[in-house]
mmCIF file of C-alpha atoms and ligand atoms in Angstrom:
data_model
loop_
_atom_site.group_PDB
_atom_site.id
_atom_site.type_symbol
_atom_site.label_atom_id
_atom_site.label_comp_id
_atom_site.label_asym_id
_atom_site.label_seq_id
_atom_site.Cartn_x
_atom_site.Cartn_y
_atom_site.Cartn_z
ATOM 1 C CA UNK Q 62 -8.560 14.514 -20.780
ATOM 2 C CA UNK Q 63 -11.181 14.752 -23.798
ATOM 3 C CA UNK Q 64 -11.849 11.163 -25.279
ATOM 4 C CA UNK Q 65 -12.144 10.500 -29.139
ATOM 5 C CA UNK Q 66 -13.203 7.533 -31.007
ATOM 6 C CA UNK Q 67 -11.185 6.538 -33.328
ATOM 7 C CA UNK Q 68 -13.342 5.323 -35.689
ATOM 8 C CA UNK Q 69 -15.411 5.766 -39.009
ATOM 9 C CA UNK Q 70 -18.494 4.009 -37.966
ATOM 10 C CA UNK Q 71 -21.574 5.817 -37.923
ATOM 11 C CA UNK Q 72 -22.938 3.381 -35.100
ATOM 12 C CA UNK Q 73 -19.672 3.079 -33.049
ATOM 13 C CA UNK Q 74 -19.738 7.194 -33.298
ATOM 14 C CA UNK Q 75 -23.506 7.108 -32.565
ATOM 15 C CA UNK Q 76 -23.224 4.427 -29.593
ATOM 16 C CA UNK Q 77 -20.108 6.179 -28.044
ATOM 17 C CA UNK Q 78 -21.968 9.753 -28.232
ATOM 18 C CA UNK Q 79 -24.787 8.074 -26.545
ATOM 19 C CA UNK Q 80 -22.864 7.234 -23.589
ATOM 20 C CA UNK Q 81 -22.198 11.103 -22.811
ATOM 21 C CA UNK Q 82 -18.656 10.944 -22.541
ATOM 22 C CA UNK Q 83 -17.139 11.655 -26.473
ATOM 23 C CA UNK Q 84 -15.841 14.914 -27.085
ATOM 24 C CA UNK Q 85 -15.107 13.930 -30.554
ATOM 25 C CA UNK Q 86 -13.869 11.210 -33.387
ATOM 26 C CA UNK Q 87 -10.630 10.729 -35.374
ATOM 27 C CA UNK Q 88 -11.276 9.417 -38.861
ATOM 28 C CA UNK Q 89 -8.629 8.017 -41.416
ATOM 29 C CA UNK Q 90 -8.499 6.628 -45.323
ATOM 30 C CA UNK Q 91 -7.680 3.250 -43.305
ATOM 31 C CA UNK Q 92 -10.953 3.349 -41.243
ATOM 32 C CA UNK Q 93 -12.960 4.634 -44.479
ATOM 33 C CA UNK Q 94 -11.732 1.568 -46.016
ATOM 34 C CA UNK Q 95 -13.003 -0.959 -43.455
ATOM 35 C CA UNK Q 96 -16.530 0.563 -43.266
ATOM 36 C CA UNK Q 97 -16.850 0.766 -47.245
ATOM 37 C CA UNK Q 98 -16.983 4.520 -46.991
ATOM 38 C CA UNK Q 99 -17.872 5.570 -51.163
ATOM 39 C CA UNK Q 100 -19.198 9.343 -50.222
ATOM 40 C CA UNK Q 101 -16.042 10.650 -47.988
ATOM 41 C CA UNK Q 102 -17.692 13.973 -47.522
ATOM 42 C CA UNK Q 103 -20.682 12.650 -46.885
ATOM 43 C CA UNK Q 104 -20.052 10.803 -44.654
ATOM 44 C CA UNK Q 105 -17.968 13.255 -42.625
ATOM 45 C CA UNK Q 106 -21.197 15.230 -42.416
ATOM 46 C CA UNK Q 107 -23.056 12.203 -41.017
ATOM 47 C CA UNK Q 108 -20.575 11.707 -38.746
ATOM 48 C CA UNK Q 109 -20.577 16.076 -37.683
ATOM 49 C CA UNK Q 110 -24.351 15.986 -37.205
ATOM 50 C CA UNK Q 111 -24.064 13.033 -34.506
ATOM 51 C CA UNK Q 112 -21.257 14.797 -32.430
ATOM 52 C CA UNK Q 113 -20.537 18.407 -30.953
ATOM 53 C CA UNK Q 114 -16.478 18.022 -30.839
ATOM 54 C CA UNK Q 115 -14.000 18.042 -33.201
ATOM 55 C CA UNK Q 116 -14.194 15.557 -36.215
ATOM 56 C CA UNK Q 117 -10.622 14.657 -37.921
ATOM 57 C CA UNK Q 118 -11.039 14.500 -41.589
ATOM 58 C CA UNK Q 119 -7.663 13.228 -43.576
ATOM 59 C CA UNK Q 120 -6.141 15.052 -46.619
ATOM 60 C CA UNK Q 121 -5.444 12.543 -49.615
ATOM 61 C CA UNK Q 122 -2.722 14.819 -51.065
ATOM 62 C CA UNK Q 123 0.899 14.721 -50.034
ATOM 63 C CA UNK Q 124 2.111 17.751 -52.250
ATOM 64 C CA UNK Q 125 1.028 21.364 -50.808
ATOM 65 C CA UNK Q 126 -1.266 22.883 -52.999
ATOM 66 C CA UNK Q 127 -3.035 19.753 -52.941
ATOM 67 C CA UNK Q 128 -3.336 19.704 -49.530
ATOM 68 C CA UNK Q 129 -4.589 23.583 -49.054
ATOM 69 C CA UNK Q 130 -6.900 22.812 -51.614
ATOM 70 C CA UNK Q 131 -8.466 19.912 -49.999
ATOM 71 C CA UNK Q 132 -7.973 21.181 -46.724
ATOM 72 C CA UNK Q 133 -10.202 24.037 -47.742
ATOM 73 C CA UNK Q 134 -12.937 22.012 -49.528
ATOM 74 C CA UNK Q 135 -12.917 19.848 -46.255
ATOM 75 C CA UNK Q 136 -13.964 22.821 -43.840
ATOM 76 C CA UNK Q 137 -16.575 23.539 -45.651
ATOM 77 C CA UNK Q 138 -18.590 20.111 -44.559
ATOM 78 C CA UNK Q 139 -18.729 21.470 -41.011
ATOM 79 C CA UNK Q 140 -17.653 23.897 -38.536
ATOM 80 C CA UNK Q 141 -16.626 21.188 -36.461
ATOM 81 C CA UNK Q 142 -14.310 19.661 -39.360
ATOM 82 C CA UNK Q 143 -10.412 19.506 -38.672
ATOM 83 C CA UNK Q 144 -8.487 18.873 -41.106
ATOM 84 C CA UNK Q 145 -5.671 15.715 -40.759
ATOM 85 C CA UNK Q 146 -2.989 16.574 -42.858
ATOM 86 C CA UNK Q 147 0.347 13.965 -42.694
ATOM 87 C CA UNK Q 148 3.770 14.844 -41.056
ATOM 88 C CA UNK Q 149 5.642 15.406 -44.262
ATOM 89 C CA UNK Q 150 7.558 18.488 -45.705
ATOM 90 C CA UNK Q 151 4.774 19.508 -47.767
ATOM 91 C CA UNK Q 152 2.114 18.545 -45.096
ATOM 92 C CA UNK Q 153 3.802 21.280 -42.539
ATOM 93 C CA UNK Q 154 4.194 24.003 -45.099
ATOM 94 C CA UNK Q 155 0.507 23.551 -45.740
ATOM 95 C CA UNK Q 156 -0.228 23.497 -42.032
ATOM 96 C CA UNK Q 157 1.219 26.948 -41.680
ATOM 97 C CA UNK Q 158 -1.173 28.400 -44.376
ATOM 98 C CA UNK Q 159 -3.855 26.982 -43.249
ATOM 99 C CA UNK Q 160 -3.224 27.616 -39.311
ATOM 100 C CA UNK Q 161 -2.792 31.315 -40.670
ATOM 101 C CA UNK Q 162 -5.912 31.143 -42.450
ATOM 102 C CA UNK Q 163 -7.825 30.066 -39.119
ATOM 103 C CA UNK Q 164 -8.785 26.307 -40.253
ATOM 104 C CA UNK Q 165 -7.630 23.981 -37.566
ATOM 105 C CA UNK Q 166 -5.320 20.790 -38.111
ATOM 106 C CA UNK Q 167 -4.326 17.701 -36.837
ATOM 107 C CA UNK Q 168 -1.061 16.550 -37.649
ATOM 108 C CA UNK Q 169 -1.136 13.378 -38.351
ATOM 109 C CA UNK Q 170 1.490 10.324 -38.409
ATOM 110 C CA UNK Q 171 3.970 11.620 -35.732
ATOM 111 C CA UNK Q 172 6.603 9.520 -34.764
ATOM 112 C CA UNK Q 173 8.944 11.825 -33.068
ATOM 113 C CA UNK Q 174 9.594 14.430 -30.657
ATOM 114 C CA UNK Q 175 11.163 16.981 -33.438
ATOM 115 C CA UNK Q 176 8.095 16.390 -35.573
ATOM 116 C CA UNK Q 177 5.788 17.121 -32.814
ATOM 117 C CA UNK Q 178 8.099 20.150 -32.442
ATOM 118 C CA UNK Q 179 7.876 21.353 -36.216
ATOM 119 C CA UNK Q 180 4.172 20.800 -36.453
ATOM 120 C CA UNK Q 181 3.475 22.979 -33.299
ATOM 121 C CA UNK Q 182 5.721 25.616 -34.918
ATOM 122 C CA UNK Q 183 3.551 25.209 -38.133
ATOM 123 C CA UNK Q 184 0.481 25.793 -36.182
ATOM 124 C CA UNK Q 185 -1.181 22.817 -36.011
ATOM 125 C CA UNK Q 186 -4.131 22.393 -33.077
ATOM 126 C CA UNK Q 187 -3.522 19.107 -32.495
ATOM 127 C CA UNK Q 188 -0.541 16.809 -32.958
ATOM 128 C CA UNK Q 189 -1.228 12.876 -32.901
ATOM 129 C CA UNK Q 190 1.596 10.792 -32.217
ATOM 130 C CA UNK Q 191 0.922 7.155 -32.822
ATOM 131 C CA UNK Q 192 2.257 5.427 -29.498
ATOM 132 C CA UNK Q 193 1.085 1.957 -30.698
ATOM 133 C CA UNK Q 194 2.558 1.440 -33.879
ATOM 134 C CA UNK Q 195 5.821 3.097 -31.373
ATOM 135 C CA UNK Q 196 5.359 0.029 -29.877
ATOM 136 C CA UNK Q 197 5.436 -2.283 -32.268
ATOM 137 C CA UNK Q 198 8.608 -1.577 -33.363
ATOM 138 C CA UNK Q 199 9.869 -2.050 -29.808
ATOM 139 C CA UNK Q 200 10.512 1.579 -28.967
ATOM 140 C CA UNK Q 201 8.576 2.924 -26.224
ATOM 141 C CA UNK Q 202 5.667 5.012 -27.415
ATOM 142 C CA UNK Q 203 4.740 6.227 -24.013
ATOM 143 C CA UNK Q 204 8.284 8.143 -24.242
ATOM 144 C CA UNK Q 205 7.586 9.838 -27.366
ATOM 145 C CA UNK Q 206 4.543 11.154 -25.310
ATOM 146 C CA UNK Q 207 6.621 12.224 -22.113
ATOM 147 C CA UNK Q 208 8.712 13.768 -24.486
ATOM 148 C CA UNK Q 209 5.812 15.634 -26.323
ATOM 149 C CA UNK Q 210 4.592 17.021 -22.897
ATOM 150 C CA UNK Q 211 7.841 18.386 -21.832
ATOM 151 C CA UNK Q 212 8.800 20.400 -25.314
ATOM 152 C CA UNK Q 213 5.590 21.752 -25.194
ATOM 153 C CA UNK Q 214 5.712 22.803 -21.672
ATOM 154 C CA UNK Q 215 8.608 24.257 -22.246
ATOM 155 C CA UNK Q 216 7.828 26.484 -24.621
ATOM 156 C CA UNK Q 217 4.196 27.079 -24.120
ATOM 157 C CA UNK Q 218 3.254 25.556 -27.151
ATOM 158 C CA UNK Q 219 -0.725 25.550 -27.463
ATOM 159 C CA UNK Q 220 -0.766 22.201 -30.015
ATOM 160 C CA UNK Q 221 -2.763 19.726 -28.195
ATOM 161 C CA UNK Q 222 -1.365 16.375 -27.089
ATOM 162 C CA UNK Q 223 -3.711 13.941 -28.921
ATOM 163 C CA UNK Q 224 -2.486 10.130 -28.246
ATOM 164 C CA UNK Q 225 -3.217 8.290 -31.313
ATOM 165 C CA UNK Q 226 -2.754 4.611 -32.298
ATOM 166 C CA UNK Q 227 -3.956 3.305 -29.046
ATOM 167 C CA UNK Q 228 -4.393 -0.255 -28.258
ATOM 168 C CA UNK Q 229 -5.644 -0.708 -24.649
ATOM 169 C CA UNK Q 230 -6.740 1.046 -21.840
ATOM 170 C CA UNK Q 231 -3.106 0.794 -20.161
ATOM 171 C CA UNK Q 232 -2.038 3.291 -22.937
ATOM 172 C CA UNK Q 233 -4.835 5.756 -22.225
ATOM 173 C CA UNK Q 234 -3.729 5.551 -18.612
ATOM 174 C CA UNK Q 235 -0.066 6.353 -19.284
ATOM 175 C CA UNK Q 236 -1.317 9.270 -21.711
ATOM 176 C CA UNK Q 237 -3.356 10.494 -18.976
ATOM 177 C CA UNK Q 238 -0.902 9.871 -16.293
ATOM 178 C CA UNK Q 239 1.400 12.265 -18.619
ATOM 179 C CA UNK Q 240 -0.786 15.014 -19.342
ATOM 180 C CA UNK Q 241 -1.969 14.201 -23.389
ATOM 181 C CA UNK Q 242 -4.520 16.526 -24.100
ATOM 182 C CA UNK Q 243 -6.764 13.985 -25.808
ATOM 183 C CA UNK Q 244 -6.620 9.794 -25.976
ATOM 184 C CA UNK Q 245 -8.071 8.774 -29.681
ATOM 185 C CA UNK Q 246 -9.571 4.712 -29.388
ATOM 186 C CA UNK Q 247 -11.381 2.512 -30.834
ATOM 187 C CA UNK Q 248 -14.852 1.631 -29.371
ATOM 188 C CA UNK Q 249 -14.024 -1.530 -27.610
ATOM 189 C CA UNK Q 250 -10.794 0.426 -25.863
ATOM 190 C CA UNK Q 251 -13.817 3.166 -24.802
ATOM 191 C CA UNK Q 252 -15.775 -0.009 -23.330
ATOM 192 C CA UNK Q 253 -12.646 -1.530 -21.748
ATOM 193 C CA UNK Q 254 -12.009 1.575 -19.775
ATOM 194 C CA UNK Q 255 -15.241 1.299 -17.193
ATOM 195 C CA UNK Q 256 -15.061 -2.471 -17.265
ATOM 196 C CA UNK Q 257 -14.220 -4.239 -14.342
ATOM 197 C CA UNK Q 258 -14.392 -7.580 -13.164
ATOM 198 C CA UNK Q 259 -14.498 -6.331 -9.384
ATOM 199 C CA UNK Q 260 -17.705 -4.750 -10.421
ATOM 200 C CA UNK Q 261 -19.510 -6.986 -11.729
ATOM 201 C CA UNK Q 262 -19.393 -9.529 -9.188
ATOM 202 C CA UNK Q 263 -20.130 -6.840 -6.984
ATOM 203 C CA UNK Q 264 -22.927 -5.767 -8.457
ATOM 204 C CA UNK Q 265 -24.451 -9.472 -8.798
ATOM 205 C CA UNK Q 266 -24.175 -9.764 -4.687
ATOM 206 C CA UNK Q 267 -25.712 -6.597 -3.817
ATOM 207 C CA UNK Q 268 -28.488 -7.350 -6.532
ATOM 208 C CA UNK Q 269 -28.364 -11.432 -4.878
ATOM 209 C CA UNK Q 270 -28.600 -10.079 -1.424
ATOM 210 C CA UNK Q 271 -31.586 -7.739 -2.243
ATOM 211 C CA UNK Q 272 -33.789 -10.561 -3.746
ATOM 212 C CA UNK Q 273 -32.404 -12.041 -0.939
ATOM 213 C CA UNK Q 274 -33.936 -9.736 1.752
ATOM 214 C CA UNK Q 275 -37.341 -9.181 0.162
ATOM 215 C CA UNK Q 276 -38.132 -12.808 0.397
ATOM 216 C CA UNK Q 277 -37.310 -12.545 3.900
ATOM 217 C CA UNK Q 278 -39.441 -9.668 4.303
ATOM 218 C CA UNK Q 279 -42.095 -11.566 2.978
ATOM 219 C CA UNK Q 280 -41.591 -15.194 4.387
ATOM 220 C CA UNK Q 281 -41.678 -12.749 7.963
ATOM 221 C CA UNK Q 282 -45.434 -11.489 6.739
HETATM 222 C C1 E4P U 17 -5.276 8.502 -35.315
HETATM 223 O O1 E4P U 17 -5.889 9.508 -35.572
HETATM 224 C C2 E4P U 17 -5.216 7.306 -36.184
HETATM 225 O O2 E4P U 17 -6.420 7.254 -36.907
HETATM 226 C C3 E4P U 17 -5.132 6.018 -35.413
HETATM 227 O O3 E4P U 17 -5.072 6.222 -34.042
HETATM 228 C C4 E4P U 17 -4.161 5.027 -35.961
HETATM 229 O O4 E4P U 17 -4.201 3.882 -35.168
HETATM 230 P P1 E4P U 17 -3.645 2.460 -35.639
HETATM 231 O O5 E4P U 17 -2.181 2.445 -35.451
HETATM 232 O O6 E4P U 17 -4.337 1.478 -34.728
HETATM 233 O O7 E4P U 17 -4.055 2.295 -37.084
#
């Protein structure tokens, strides 16, 4: 399973790349907003010279010239720039020119097995359905991803599986349980994942009993 951060700050990115583990980062207008983002491409660039992996940059338009157009301007930043273009009519139509045009896509804002269906069709390289915000509408995202895995399976599609929207590490265990392709998550879901409590107190005997043994040692000098 490849892990992305879901996240548009530079020292989240940085400290996440650092631990040797990211394979690349899922950016949105939402995120851009909470790190007071004012030079978009710019910033995607900052963000493409800190990781090797695929970097999600978002389409503003919803009609589908706009899209292409932006879509376009967007690869340019990068070679490791895909392009996040929303599950609409307009967004898939755009997603087939594109696809054909060899610039990769992740559908964004999928909610739905069919959708995940139609953007595959489209040509998109990675679909993200959002199993939190599944959730919180008391439906069960997990089953949108089951469902996801099977269509695909069925038919060979190539889109990857990317679980978006996730809240804790029990969702990236489900999505890995079920075969996602990719878990997106914020930084403190990445930290959450290797934390145990089991662990640490572990770790604090062996280190107790080792202090422990070299003042033995010495006291037996
Ligand atoms: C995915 O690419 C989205 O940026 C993200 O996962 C949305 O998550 P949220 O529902 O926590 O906003």
């Amino acid at each position: 399973m490849k892990f992305f951060i879901d996240t548009a700050s530079l020292d989240e990115i940085q400290e996440a790349h650092d631990l040797g583990v990211l394979d690349g980062v899922t950016t949105n207008p939402t995120l851009c907003y909470r790190e007071g983002v004012e030079d978009f491409e710019g910033h995607i660039a900052k963000i493409c010279d800190i990781v090797d992996g695929d970097v999600s940059a978002e389409v503003i338009g919803t009609e589908y010239e706009d899209i292409v157009a932006e879509a376009r301007n967007l690869v340019k930043i990068a070679d490791n720039v895909v392009v996040k273009v929303p599950l609409i009519k307009d967004g898939i139509k755009a997603i087939k020119t594109l696809s054909n045009e060899g610039i990769r896509i992740n559908c964004t804002l999928c909610f739905s097995p069919t959708q995940a269906l139609i953007a595959a069709k489209a040509g998109a390289t990675y679909i993200s359905p959002f199993i939190g915000r599944v959730d919180d509408i008391s439906t069960d995202g997990m089953q949108l991803i089951e469902d996801i895995v099977q269509i695909y399976d069925n038919y060979d599609l190539d889109t990857e599986i990317l679980a978006a929207s996730i809240r804790h590490p029990h969702h990236v265990l489900d999505a890995a349980r079920l075969g996602a392709d990719v878990a997106t998550m914020p930084f403190e879901v990445i930290e959450k994942l290797l934390e145990h409590p089991l662990t640490d107190r572990g770790l604090e005997r062996f280190l107790n009993d080792w202090d422990q043994l070299q003042e033995n040692l010495k006291a037996a000098e």
